[in-house]
JSON list of C-alpha atoms in Angstrom, two decimals:
[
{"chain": "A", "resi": 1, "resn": "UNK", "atom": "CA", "xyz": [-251.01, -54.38, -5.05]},
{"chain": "A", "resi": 2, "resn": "UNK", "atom": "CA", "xyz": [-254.27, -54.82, -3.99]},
{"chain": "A", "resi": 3, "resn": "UNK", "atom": "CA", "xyz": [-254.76, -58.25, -5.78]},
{"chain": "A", "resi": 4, "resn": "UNK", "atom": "CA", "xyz": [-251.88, -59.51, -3.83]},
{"chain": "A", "resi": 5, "resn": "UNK", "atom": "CA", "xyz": [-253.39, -58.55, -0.27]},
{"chain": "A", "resi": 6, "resn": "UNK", "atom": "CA", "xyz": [-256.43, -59.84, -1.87]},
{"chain": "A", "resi": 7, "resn": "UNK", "atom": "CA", "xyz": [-254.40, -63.12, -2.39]},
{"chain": "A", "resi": 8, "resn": "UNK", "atom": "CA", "xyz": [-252.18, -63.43, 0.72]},
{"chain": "A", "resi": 9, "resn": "UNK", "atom": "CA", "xyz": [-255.70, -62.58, 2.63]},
{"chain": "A", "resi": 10, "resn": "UNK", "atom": "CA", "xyz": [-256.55, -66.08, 1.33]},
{"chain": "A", "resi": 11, "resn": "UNK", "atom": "CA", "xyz": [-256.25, -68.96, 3.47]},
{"chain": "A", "resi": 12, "resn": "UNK", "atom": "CA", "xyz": [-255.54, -71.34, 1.28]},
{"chain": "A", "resi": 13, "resn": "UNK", "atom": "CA", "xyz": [-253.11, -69.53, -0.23]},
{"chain": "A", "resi": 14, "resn": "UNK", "atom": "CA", "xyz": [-251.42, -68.97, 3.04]},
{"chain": "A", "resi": 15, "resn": "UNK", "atom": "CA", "xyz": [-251.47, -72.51, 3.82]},
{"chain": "A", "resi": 16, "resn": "UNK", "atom": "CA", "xyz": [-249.83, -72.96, 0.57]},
{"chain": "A", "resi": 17, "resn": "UNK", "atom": "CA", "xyz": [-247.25, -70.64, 1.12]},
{"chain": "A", "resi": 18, "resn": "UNK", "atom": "CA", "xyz": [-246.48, -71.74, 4.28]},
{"chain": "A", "resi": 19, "resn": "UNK", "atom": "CA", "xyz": [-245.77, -75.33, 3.44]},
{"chain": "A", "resi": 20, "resn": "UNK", "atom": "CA", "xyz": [-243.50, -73.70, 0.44]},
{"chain": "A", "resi": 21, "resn": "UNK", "atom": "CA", "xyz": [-241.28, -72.00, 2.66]},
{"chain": "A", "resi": 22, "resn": "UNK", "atom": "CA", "xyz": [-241.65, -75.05, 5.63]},
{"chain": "A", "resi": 23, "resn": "UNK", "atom": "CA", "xyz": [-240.03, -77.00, 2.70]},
{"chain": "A", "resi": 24, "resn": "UNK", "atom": "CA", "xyz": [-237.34, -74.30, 1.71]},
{"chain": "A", "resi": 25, "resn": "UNK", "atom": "CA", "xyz": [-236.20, -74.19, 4.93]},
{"chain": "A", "resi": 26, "resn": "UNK", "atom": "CA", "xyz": [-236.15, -78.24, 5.51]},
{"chain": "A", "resi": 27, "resn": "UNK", "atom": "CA", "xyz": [-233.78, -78.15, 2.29]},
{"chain": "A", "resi": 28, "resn": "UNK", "atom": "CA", "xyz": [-231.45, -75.49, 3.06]},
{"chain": "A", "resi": 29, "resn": "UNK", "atom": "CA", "xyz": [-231.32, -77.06, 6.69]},
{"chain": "A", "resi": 30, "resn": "UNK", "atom": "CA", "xyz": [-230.63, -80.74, 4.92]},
{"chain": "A", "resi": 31, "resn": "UNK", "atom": "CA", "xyz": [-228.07, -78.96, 2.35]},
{"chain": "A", "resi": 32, "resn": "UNK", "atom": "CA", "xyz": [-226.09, -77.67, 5.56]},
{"chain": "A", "resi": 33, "resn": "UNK", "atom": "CA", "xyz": [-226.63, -80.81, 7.24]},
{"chain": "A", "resi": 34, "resn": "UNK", "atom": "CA", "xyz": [-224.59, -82.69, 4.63]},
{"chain": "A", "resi": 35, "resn": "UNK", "atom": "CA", "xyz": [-222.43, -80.39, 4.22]},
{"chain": "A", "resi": 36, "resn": "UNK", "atom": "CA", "xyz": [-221.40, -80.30, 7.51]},
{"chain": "A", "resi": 37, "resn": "UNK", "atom": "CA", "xyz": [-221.68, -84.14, 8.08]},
{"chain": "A", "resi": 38, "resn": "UNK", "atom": "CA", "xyz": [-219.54, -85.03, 5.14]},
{"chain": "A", "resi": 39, "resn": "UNK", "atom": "CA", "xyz": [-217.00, -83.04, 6.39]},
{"chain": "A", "resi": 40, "resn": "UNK", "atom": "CA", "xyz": [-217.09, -84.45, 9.97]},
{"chain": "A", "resi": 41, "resn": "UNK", "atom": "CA", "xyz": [-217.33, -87.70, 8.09]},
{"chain": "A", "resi": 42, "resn": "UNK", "atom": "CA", "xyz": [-213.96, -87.13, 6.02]},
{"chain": "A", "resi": 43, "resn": "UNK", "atom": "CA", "xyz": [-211.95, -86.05, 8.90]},
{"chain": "A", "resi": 44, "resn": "UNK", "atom": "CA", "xyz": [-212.91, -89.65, 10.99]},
{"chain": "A", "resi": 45, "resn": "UNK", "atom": "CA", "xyz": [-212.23, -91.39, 8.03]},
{"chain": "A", "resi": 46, "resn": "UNK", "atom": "CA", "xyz": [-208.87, -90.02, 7.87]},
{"chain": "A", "resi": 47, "resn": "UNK", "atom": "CA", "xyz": [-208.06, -90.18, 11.17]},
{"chain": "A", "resi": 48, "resn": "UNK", "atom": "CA", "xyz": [-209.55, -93.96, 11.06]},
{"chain": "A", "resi": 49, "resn": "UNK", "atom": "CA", "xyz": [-206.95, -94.48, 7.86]},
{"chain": "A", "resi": 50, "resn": "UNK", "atom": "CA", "xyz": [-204.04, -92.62, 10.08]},
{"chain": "A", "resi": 51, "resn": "UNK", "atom": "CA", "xyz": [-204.56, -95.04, 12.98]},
{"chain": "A", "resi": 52, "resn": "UNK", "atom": "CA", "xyz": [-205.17, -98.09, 10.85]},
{"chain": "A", "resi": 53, "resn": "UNK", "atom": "CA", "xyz": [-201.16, -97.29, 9.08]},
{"chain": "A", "resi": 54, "resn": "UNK", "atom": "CA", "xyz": [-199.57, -96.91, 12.40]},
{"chain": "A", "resi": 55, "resn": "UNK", "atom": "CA", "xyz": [-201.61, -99.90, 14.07]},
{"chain": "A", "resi": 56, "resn": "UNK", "atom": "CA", "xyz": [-200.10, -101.96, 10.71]},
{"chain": "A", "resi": 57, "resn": "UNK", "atom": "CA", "xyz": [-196.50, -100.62, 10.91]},
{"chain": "A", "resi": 58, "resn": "UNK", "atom": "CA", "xyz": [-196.41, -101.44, 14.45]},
{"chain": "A", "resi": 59, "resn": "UNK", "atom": "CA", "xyz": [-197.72, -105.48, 13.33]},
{"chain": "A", "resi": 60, "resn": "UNK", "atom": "CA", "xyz": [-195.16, -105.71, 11.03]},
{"chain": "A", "resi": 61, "resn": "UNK", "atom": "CA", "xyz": [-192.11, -103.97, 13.29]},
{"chain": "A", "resi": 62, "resn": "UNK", "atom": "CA", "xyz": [-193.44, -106.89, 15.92]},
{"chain": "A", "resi": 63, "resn": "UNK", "atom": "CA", "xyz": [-193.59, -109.25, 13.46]},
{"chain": "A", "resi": 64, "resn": "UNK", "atom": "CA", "xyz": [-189.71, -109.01, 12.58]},
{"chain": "A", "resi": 65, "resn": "UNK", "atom": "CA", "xyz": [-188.96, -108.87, 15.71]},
{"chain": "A", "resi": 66, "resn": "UNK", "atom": "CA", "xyz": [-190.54, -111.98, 16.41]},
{"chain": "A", "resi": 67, "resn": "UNK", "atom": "CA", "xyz": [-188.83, -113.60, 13.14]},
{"chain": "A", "resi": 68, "resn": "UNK", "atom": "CA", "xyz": [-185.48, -112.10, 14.72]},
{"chain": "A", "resi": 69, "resn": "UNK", "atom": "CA", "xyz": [-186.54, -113.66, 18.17]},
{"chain": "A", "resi": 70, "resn": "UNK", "atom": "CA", "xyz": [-187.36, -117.17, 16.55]},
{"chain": "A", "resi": 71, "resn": "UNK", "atom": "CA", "xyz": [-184.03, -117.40, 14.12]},
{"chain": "A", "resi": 72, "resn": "UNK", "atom": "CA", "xyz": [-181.84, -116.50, 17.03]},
{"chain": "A", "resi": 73, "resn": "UNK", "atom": "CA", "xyz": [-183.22, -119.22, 19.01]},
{"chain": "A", "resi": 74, "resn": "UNK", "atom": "CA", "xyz": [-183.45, -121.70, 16.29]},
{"chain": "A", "resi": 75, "resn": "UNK", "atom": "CA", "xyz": [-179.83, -120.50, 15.62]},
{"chain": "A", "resi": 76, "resn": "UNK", "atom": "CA", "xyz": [-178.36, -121.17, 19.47]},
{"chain": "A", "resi": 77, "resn": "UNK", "atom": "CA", "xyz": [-180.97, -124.52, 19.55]},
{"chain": "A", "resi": 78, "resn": "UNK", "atom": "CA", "xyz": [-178.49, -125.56, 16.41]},
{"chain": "A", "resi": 79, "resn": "UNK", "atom": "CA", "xyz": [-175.34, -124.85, 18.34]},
{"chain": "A", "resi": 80, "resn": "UNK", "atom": "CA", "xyz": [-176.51, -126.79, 21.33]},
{"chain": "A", "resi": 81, "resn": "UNK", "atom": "CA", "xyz": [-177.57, -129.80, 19.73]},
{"chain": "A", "resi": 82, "resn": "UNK", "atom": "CA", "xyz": [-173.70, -129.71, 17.20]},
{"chain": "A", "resi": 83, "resn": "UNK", "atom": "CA", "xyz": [-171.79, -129.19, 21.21]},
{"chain": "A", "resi": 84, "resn": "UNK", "atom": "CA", "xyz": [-174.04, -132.05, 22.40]},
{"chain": "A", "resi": 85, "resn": "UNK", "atom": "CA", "xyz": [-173.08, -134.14, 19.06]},
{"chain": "A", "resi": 86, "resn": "UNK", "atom": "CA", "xyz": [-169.37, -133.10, 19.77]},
{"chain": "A", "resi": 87, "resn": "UNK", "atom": "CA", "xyz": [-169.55, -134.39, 23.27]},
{"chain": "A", "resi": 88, "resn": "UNK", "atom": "CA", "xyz": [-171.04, -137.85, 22.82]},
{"chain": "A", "resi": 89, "resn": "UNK", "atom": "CA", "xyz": [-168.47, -138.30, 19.77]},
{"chain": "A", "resi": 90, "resn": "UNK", "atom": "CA", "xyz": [-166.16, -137.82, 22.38]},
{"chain": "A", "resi": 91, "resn": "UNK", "atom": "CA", "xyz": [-167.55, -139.57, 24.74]},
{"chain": "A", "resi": 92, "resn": "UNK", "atom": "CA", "xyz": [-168.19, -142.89, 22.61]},
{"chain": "A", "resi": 93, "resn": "UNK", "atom": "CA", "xyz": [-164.32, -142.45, 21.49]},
{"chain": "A", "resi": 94, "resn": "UNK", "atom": "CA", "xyz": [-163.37, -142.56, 25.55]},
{"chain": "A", "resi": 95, "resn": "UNK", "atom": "CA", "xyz": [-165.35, -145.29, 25.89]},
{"chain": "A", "resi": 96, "resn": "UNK", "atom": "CA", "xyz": [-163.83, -147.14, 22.79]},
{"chain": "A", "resi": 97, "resn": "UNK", "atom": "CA", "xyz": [-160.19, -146.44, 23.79]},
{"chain": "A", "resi": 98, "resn": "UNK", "atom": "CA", "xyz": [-160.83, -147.63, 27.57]},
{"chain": "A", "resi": 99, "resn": "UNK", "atom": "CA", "xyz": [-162.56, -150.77, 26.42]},
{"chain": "A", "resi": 100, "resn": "UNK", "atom": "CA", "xyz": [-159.84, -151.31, 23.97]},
{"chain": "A", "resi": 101, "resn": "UNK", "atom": "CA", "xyz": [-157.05, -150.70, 26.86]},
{"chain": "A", "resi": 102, "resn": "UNK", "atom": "CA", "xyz": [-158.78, -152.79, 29.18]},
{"chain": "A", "resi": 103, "resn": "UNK", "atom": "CA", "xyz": [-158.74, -155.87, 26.37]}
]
C-alpha cells in the first residue's frame, strides 16, 4: 500500500489521473447528453410528422372543396349560357314571324 501513496504522492501521476477521470466524466456527461437529446429529438420529429399529416389533410379537404366550388359554377355558367341560347332562338323566331306578317 505504501507504493501506491508513494505513487498518488506523485504529481505527475496526479495530473495524469486527473485528466483520466476529467475525460470519464466528459463521456458519461456526452453519453447522457445524447441520450437525452435524441429523445427530445424523436418526440419533435413526431410531433413535426403529426402536424405536417393534418396540415396535408386539411390541403386536400380545401382542395375538393374548391373542385366542388369550381364544377358547380362551371355547371350553373352552362345553364346560363343554354337559357340565354333558348332566349335568342326565341327571340330571332319572333322576329322572323313579325317580319314575315308584316310582308
Amino acid at each position: 500500500m505504501s507504493w501506491l501513496n508513494a505513487l498518488l504522492s506523485n504529481f505527475v501521476v496526479q495530473i495524469l489521473v486527473g485528466i483520466g477521470l476529467m475525460v470519464f466524466l466528459i463521456t458519461v456527461g456526452e453519453a447522457i447528453k445524447s441520450l437525452v437529446t435524441s429523445r427530445t429529438s424523436g418526440r419533435a420529429l413526431k410531433r413535426a410528422r403529426e402536424q405536417s399529416s393534418k396540415e396535408l389533410e386539411s390541403m386536400r379537404t380545401e382542395m375538393q372543396q374548391m373542385k366542388d366550388m369550381l364544377l358547380s359554377h362551371s355547371m350553373s355558367l352552362d345553364e346560363n349560357v343554354s337559357h340565354l341560347a333558348r332566349r335568342v332562338e326565341h327571340l330571332e323566331r319572333r322576329v322572323e314571324n313579325v317580319s314575315a306578317e308584316g310582308r
